[in-house]
Coordinates of C-alpha atoms in Angstrom, one line a residue:
M1 CA 43.0 -101.8 -41.7
T2 CA 42.9 -104.0 -44.7
T3 CA 41.9 -103.1 -47.9
P4 CA 38.2 -105.0 -49.2
K5 CA 39.7 -107.5 -51.5
A6 CA 38.9 -107.1 -54.8
S7 CA 34.9 -108.2 -56.3
P8 CA 36.4 -112.1 -58.0
S9 CA 34.6 -110.2 -61.1
H10 CA 38.3 -109.0 -61.2
D11 CA 40.0 -112.0 -60.9
H12 CA 38.8 -113.1 -64.1
Q13 CA 40.6 -112.9 -67.1
P14 CA 39.4 -111.4 -70.0
L15 CA 38.4 -114.1 -72.1
S16 CA 41.2 -113.5 -74.9
N17 CA 43.2 -114.9 -73.4
L18 CA 41.7 -117.7 -72.5
H19 CA 43.0 -121.4 -73.9
P20 CA 41.1 -120.5 -77.4
V21 CA 39.7 -124.2 -76.0
H22 CA 37.6 -122.4 -74.0
Q23 CA 36.1 -119.8 -76.2
H24 CA 33.5 -122.0 -77.7
L25 CA 30.4 -118.9 -77.2
P26 CA 27.7 -117.6 -78.8
R27 CA 28.3 -114.6 -80.9
R28 CA 25.3 -112.6 -80.4
P29 CA 22.8 -112.0 -82.2
L30 CA 23.1 -115.4 -84.5
W31 CA 23.7 -117.4 -81.9
L32 CA 26.8 -119.1 -84.0
C33 CA 29.9 -120.8 -82.1
R34 CA 33.0 -117.3 -82.0
V35 CA 35.3 -120.5 -82.3
C36 CA 33.7 -123.0 -85.6
A37 CA 30.6 -120.8 -86.3
A38 CA 28.5 -123.9 -86.0
T39 CA 25.1 -122.7 -84.2
W40 CA 25.1 -122.0 -80.2
P41 CA 26.1 -123.9 -78.4
C42 CA 28.0 -126.6 -80.5
A43 CA 29.5 -130.1 -79.1
T44 CA 32.7 -128.0 -78.1
A45 CA 30.6 -126.0 -75.7
R46 CA 27.8 -128.9 -74.9
M47 CA 31.2 -130.8 -73.5
L48 CA 32.6 -127.7 -71.9
L49 CA 29.2 -126.2 -70.3
R50 CA 28.2 -130.5 -68.7
V51 CA 32.4 -129.9 -67.7
E52 CA 31.4 -126.8 -65.7
Y53 CA 27.9 -128.0 -64.4
G54 CA 29.4 -131.6 -63.7
T55 CA 26.3 -132.9 -62.0
D56 CA 24.4 -130.3 -61.6
R57 CA 21.6 -131.2 -64.3
V58 CA 18.9 -128.6 -63.1
A59 CA 21.3 -125.3 -63.3
L60 CA 22.3 -126.8 -66.5
S61 CA 19.2 -126.7 -67.6
I62 CA 18.4 -123.5 -65.4
Y63 CA 21.4 -121.4 -67.7
M64 CA 20.5 -123.8 -71.2
A65 CA 16.5 -122.3 -70.2
G66 CA 18.2 -118.8 -70.1
Q67 CA 20.6 -119.3 -72.9
L68 CA 17.5 -120.0 -75.1
F69 CA 15.1 -117.4 -73.8
D70 CA 17.9 -114.9 -75.3
A71 CA 17.9 -116.7 -78.6
T72 CA 14.5 -117.3 -79.7
A73 CA 14.6 -113.1 -79.3
D74 CA 17.3 -112.5 -81.2
L75 CA 16.9 -115.6 -83.5
H76 CA 12.9 -113.2 -83.9
R77 CA 13.9 -110.2 -84.0
L78 CA 16.5 -111.5 -86.8
N79 CA 14.2 -113.2 -89.2
P80 CA 10.2 -112.7 -87.8
D81 CA 8.6 -114.6 -90.7
P82 CA 9.4 -117.7 -90.5
A83 CA 9.8 -118.0 -87.1
P84 CA 12.4 -119.1 -84.8
D85 CA 11.0 -123.5 -84.9
P86 CA 10.6 -124.3 -81.0
Q87 CA 11.1 -128.2 -81.5
E88 CA 14.3 -126.9 -83.1
L89 CA 15.8 -124.5 -80.3
F90 CA 14.1 -126.3 -78.2
S91 CA 16.5 -129.9 -78.5
R92 CA 19.5 -127.4 -79.8
F93 CA 19.3 -125.5 -75.8
L94 CA 17.6 -127.7 -73.6
A95 CA 17.3 -131.2 -75.1
W96 CA 20.7 -132.9 -74.5
T97 CA 20.9 -131.0 -71.1
A98 CA 18.9 -134.3 -69.7
Q99 CA 21.0 -136.5 -71.4
S100 CA 23.5 -138.6 -70.4
P101 CA 27.2 -137.8 -71.8
A102 CA 28.0 -140.2 -74.8

């Protein structure tokens, strides 16, 4: 009898072991980039996400819609008055996913 393989999640290395360019991830609840401190997704994070999702823009849009949902809740909790600007958040998280890479 063979032993079961470890789940795929155990095959991934910890984020701290990744090359710094791949660590452009959000620092919650502020939603700033962990590396460059720009609003997330920063330009590098957008580029990495485009590479990761390739031509599957629908999947990228769905992923970023989830991030927008979480960011809206976090940012509203941190600063309810004035609340985060919905148009700015939409542009920041979703509008760029439908555009062709420059």
